[in-house]
Every structure is written in structure tokens, then in C-alpha cells.
Coordinates of C-alpha atoms in Angstrom, one line a residue:
X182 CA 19.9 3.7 -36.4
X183 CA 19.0 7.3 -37.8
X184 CA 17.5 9.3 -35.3
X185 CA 16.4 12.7 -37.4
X186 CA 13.3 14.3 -38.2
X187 CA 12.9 11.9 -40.7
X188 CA 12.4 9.2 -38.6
X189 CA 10.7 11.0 -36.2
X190 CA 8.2 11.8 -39.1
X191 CA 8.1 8.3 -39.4
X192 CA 7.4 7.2 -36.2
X193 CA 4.6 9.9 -35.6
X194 CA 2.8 9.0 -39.0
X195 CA 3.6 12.3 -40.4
X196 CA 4.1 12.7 -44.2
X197 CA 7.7 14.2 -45.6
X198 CA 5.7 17.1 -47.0
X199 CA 4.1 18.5 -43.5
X200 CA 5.9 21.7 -42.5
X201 CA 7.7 22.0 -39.4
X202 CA 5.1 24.1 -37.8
X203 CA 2.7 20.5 -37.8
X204 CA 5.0 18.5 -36.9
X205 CA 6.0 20.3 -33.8
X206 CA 2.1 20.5 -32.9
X207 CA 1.8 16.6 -33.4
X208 CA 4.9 15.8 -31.2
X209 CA 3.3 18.1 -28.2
X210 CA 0.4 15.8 -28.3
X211 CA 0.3 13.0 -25.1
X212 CA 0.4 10.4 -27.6
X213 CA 3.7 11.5 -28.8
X214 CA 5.6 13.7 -26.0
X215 CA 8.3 14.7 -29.0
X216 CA 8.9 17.9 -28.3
X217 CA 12.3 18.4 -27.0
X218 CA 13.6 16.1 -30.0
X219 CA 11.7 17.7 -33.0
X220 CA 13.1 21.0 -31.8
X221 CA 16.7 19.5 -31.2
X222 CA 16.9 18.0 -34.0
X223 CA 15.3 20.3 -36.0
X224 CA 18.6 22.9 -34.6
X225 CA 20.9 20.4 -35.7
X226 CA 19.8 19.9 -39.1
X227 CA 20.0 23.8 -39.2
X228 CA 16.3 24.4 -39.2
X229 CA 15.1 28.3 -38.5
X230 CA 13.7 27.9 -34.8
X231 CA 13.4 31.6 -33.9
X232 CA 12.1 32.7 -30.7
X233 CA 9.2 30.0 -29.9
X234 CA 12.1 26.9 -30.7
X235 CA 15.1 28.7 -28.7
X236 CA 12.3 29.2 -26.3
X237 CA 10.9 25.7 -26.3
X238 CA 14.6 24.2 -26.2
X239 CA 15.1 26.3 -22.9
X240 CA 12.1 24.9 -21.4
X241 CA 12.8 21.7 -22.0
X242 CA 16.7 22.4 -20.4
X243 CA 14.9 23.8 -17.3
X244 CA 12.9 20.4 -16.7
X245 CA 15.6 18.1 -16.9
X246 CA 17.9 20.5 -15.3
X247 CA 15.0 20.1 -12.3
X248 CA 15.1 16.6 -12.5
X249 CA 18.4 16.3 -11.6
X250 CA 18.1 18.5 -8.7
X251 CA 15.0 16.3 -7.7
X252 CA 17.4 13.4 -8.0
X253 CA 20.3 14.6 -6.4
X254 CA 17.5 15.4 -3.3
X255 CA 16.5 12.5 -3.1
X256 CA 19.7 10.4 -2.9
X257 CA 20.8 12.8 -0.2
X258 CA 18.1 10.6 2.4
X259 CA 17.7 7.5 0.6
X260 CA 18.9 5.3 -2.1
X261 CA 17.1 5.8 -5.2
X262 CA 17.1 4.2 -8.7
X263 CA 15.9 6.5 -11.8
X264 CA 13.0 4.5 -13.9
X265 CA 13.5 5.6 -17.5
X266 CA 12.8 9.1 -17.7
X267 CA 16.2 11.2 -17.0
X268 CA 18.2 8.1 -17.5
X269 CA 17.7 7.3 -20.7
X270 CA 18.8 10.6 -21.8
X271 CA 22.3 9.5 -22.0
X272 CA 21.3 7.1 -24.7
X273 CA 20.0 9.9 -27.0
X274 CA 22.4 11.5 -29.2
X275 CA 24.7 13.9 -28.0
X276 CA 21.8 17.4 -28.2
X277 CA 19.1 15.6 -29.2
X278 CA 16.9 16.4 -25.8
X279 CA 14.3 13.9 -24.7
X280 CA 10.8 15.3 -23.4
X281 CA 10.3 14.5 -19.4
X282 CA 7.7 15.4 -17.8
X283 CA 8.2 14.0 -14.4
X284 CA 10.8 11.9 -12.4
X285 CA 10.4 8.0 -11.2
X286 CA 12.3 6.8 -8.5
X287 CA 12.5 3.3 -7.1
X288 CA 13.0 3.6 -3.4
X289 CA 12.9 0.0 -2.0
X290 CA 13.1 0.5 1.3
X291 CA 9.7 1.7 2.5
X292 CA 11.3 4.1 5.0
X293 CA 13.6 5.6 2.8
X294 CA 10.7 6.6 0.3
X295 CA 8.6 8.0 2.9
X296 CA 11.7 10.6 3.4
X297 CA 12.4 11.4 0.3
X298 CA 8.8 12.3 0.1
X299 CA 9.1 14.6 3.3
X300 CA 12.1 15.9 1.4
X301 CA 10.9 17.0 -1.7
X302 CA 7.8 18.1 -0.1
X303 CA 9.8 20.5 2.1
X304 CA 11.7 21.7 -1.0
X305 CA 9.6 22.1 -3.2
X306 CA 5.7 23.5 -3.3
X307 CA 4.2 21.0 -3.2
X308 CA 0.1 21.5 -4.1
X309 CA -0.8 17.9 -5.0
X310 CA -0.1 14.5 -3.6
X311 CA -1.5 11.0 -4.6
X312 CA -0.9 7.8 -2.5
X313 CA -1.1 4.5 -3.4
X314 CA -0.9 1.3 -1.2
X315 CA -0.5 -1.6 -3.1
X316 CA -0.8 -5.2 -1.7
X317 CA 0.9 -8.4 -3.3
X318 CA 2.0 -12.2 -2.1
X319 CA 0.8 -10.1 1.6
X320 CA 3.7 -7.5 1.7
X321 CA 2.4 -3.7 0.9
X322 CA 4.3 -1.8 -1.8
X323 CA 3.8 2.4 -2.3
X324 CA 3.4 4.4 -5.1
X325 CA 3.6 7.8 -4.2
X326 CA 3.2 11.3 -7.0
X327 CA 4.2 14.5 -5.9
X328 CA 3.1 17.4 -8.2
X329 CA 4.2 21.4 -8.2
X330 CA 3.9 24.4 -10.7
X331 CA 6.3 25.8 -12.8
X332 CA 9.0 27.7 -10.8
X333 CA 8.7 30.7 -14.0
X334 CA 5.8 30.3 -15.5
X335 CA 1.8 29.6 -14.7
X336 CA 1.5 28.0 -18.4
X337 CA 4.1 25.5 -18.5
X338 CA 3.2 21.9 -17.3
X339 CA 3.4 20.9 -13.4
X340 CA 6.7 19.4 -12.0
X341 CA 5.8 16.0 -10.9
X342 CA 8.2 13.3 -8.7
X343 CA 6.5 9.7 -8.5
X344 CA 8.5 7.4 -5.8
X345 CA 7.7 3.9 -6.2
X346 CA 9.0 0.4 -3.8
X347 CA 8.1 -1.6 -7.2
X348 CA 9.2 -0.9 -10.3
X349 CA 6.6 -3.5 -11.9
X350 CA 3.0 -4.1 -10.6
X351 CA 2.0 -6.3 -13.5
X352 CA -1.9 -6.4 -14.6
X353 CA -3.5 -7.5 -11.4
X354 CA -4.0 -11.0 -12.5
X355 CA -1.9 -13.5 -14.8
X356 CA 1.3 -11.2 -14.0
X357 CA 1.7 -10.6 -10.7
X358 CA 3.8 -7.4 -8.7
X359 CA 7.6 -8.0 -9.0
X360 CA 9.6 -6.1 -6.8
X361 CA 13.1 -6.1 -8.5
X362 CA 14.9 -4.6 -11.1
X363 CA 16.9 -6.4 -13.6
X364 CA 20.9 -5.9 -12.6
X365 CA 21.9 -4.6 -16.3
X366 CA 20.3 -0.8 -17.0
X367 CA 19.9 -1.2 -20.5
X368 CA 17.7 -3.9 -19.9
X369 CA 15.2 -3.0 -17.3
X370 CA 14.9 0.6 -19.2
X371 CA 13.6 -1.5 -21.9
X372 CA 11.3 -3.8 -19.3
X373 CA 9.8 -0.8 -17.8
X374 CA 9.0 0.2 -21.2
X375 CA 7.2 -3.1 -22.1
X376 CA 5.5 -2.8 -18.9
X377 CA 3.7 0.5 -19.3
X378 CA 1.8 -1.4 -22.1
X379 CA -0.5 -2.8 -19.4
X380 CA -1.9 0.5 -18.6
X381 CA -1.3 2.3 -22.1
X382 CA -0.5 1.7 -25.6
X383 CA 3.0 3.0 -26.4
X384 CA 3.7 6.4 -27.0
X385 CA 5.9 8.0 -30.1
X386 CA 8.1 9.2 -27.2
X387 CA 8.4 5.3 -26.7
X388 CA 8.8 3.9 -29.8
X389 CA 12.3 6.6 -30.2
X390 CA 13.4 5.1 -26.0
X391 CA 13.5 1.4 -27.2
X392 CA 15.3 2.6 -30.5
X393 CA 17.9 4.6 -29.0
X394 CA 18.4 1.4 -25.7
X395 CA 18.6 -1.4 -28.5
X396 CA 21.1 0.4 -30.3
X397 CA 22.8 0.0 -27.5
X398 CA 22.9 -3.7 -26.5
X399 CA 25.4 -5.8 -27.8
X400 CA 24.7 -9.5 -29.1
X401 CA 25.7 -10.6 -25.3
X402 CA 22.9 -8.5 -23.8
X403 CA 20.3 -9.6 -26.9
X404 CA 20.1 -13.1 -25.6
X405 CA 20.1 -11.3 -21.4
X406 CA 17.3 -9.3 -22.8
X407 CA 15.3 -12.5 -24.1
X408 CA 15.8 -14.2 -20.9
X409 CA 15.1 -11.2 -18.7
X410 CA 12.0 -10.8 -20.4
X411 CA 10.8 -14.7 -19.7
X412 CA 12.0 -14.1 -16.4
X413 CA 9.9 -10.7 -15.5
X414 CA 6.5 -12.0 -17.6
X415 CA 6.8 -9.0 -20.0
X416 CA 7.9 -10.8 -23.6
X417 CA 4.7 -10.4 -25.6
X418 CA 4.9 -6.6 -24.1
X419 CA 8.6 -6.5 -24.9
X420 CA 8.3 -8.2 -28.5
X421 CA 5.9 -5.4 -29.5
X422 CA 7.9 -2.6 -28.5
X423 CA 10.7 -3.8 -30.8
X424 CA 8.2 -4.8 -33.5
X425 CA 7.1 -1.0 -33.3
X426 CA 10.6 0.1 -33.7
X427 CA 10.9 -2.7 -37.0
X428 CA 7.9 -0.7 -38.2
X429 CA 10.2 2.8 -38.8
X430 CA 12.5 2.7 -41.6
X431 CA 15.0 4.7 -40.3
X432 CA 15.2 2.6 -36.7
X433 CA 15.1 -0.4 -37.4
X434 CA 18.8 -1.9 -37.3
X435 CA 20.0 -5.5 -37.2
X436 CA 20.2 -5.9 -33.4
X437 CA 16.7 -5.2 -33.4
X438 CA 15.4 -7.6 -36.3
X439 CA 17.7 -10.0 -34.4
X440 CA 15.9 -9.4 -31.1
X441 CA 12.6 -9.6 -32.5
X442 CA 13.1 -12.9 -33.8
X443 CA 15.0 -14.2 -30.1
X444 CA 11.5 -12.8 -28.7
X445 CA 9.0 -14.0 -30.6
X446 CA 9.0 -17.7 -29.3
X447 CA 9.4 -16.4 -26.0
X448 CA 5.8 -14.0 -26.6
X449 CA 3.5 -16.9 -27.6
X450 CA 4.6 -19.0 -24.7
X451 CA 4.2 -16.2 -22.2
X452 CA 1.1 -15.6 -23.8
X453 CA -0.3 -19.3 -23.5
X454 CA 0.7 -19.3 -19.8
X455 CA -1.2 -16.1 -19.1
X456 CA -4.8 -17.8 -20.6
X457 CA -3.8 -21.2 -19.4
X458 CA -3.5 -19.5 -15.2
X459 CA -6.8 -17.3 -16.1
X460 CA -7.6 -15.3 -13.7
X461 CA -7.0 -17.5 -10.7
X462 CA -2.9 -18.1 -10.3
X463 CA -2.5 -16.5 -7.1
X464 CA -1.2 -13.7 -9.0
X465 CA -3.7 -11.2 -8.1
X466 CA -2.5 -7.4 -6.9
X467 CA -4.7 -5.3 -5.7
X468 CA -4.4 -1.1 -5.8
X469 CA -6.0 1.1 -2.9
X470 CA -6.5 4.2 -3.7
X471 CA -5.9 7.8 -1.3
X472 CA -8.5 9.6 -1.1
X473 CA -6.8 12.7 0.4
X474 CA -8.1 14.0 4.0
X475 CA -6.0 17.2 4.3
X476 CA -2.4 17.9 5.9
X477 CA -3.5 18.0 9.3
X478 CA -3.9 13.9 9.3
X479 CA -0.3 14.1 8.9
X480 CA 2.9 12.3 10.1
X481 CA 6.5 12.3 10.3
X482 CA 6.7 9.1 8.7
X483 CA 3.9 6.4 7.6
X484 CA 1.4 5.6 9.8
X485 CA -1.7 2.9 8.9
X486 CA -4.8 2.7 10.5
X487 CA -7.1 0.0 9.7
X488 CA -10.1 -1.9 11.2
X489 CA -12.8 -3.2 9.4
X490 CA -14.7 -0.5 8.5
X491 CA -11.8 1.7 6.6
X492 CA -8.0 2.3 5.8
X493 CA -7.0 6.0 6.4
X494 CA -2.7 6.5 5.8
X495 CA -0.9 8.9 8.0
X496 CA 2.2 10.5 6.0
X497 CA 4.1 13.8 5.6
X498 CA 2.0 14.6 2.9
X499 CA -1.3 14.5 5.2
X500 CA -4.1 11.5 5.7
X501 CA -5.7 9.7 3.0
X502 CA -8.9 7.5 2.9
X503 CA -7.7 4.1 1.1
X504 CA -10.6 2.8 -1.3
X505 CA -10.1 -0.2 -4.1
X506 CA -12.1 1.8 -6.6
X507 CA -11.7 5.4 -8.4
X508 CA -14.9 6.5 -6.9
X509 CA -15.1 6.6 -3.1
X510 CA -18.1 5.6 -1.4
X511 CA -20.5 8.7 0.1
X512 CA -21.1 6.7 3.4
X513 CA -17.2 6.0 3.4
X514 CA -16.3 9.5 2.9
X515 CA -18.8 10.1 5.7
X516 CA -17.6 8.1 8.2
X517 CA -14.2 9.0 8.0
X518 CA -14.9 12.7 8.5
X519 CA -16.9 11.4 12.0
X520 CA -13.7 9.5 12.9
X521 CA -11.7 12.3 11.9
X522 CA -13.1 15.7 12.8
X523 CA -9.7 17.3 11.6
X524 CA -10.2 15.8 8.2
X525 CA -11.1 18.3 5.3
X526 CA -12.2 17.0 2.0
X527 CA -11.2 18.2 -1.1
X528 CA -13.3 20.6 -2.9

């Protein structure tokens, strides 16, 4: 595998004869998130990066420099498992930096996460929270996102922590909510991967993580990777990742030709199963929503209240009205401020 601006090029659809300048402003864009390896690389191959690249470089050392403090806080009240992100820097060439621009944590005891919550939120200023509750086979499962502002600077991007008691929710209906990781790193980074593809197309930022992780399997963990991917429901997710790193030139190895093949069978008969179940396999997961009701709903710990009318969650980073859609419901929002005179809606 060549990881260089060439292939970088490559992977973003940009042509050899772009200047640097473009490149750099295609890699900033969300459907990229290139930035900390164009200018890495672009200082190893002895590129001119002046102010605005040393600059951008630094930024880039600050955040995962914050990350790992983030981490280290969090292990300090709970066990903790990084999800991609800051882990799979260490599969990147040595200086090659890879854009982060948050933290995910799998906390899988549900008290643990609620405390590394109150931790970071203590730590750090927090000025945003998001809560989810998410219910499967009739246990309850959290997703939880902290966000903060830039410790130097009111233009940089907020700090965000996202704690998380599942590391896969699946797609609410032929793949259900599966609460454990694989047991080799490698390949759950490469799951997790293959199972943002139910909620977005893959990113160039992507495309360069399965590169770098397959690189780094041996022929052992090819056939582990196949089976895994039976195993978790993600194959046709996991067989186009690898077919989008077959696509680059300068990515594409042997291992990765090899595991394409080992996963193709393995896509169409995941794919029959999913239309042969439908929509009615007992699969189904379903997502509720906070709608936040201030800090002063707070609690030390986690706290639910529910009857049949509504679903409010106590925690330490205040209440929140649970709804199953995006949108919550005027008379909903109503009631809950009758039930809850200390309740403050957002602006």
C-alpha cells in the first residue's frame, strides 16, 4: 500500500494536475475529513506548507492530543473501549496524522457510562448534550454526545465525546442491535467501519481507515475477518468498503483483492437473508430521542421516568423528553413543561 498524496488524490477524485491549495480545500470537506493527512503528507514529501500548513498541522496535534486526555478521563471511572477514531491512528504511517473530530467510547456497563459522562462534563465545558435511549431484544442501550468549544480558538470545530453501551445498532429492521465487539482490534475497527454505511455513504477519510487496517491483517485474520463479518450481519457493508479501497490504484494490495473475493459469497447471502426476513424478523430496534429539559431535571446518575403518557431521563447532564421521532410533538412538549415546572426548553 502507498499512502501519499497521490493516492490521496486518488481516493478524493482529484486530478494529478490540481494544486495543493484545491486539494487541501476538498479534503476539509465532510465528505472527505482529509485534512491532517494532505498536510502531513504533503510535509513529508517536502511540500512548502508555510504558516496556514504548520498552523493546520498544530491544530490537528491539539485534537488528538485532547482526545487522549478525554480518554485517559474516562478510563479513570470506567472501562472504556476507543471505536475507531484515535485508535486507528497507530495504523497510519509514522507522521501521517489522521483527522478526528470527536472521541467514541464503548462503555458497556450502563453505570460506568453515566460516570464518565458526569466526568467529562465536570472537566470540560460542556455547552451541548444529546441522549439517546435505545431499546432492543427488551434491554435499553445509551448513546450519549457531549460537545464543547475549542479551548484556543472560537473558529475551530467543537470538541465532541460520544459514549455508547453498543457499538452496533444495525438498521432497525433485518439487522438487529448487537452489543459486542469482535475480540481482535483490527477487525472490529474494520466492522465499525462497514457499519457506519447504514447511516452514511463512506467517507474519503474511510476509504484511507480500511486501507491502512487491511494492510495490516495477515492471511490468518483474512479468513477471521470473513467470518466475523457473517457473524455481525455487516458483509455486503464490509465487501464494499474493501471494493472502495480496490477502486484506488495506489491501495489496493493483494490482501485486499484476496479479501474481497473471501467476501463476496458471504455479501450475496447476507443480502438474501435480509429481503427473505423483510421487515418482520424480530429484529426491530427502535431509537428515542432527548429532547433536552434543562440541567435542573438533573441527577447523579440515570434516572427513568415513564408512564404512559411520556419518557422524561434524569442524568448529570439534565432531563430530557424521550420522543421516537426528530420532531417532538407541541402537546408533548406541553405536557412535560406542566409535569415539570423546573423544565426550560431550548430556545
Amino acid at each position: 500500500m502507498d499512502l501519499s498524496l497521490r493516492t490521496v488524490r486518488e481516493v478524493m477524485g482529484v486530478a494529478p494536475d490540481v494544486r495543493l491549495g484545491l486539494v487541501l480545500e476538498r479534503a476539509a470537506r465532510r465528505d472527505q475529513r482529509l485534512t491532517g493527512a494532505v498536510c502531513s503528507l504533503a510535509a513529508a514529501e517536502g511540500r512548502r506548507l508555510g504558516r496556514l500548513g504548520d498552523v493546520l498541522l498544530d491544530v490537528e496535534r491539539a485534537r488528538r492530543d485532547e482526545h487522549d486526555r478525554i480518554i485517559a478521563l474516562v478510563r479513570g471511572v470506567g472501562r472504556a473501549e476507543v471505536l475507531k477514531g484515535a485508535a486507528l491512528q497507530r495504523y497510519y504511517p509514522p507522521g501521517v496524522l489522521r483527522t478526528s473530530r470527536d472521541v467514541d467510547l464503548l462503555m458497556p456497563d450502563e453505570a460506568e457510562l453515566w460516570a464518565a459522562v458526569a466526568a467529562v462534563s465536570r472537566d470540560r465545558p460542556v455547552d451541548e448534550a444529546r441522549v439517546s435511549m435505545i431499546v432492543s431484544g427488551g434491554r435499553r442501550h445509551w448513546a450519549v454526545a457531549l460537545n464543547w468549544p475549542s479551548p484556543e480558538s472560537d473558529l475551530d470545530y467543537v470538541y465532541a465525546a460520544e459514549f455508547l453501551t453498543a457499538p452496533f445498532v444495525g438498521n432497525s429492521t433485518t439487522v438487529p442491535l448487537r452489543a459486542e465487539l469482535p475480540a481482535d482490534e483490527t477487525v472490529a475497527h474494520l466492522l465499525l467501519i462497514a457499519e457506519e454505511l447504514f447511516q452514511q455513504p463512506l467517507r474519503g477519510r474511510d476509504v484511507v481507515d480500511v486501507a491502512v487496517l487491511v494492510d495490516a491483517l495477515t492471511e490468518q485474520d483474512v479468513t477471521e475477518l470473513r467470518d466475523a463479518a457473517e457473524r455481525w450481519l455487516l458483509a455486503p457493508e464490509a465487501h464494499e468498503a474493501v471494493q472502495r479501497v480496490n477502486a484506488v490504484p495506489g491501495l489496493a494490495t493483494g490482501t485486499s483483492r484476496r479479501l474481497a473475493q473471501e467476501l463476496s459469497g458471504s455479501a450475496e447471502r447476507e443480502r438474501a437473508r435480509r429481503t427473505a426476513a423483510g421487515s418482520a424478523d424480530g429484529a426491530t430496534t427502535v431509537t428515542h430521542y432527548g429532547f433536552p429539559l434543562g440541567p435542573a431535571l438533573g441527577a447523579p446518575g440515570v434516572v427513568v421516568e415513564q408512564d404512559a403518557d411520556m419518557t422524561v431521563v434524569r442524568c448529570p447532564v439534565g432531563g430530557f423528553l424521550m420522543v421516537d421521532t426528530l420532531s417532538v410533538p407541541l402537546e408533548l412538549a406541553h405536557a412535560a413543561l406542566e409535569r415539570y415546572p423546573e423544565a426550560v426548553l431550548p430556545v
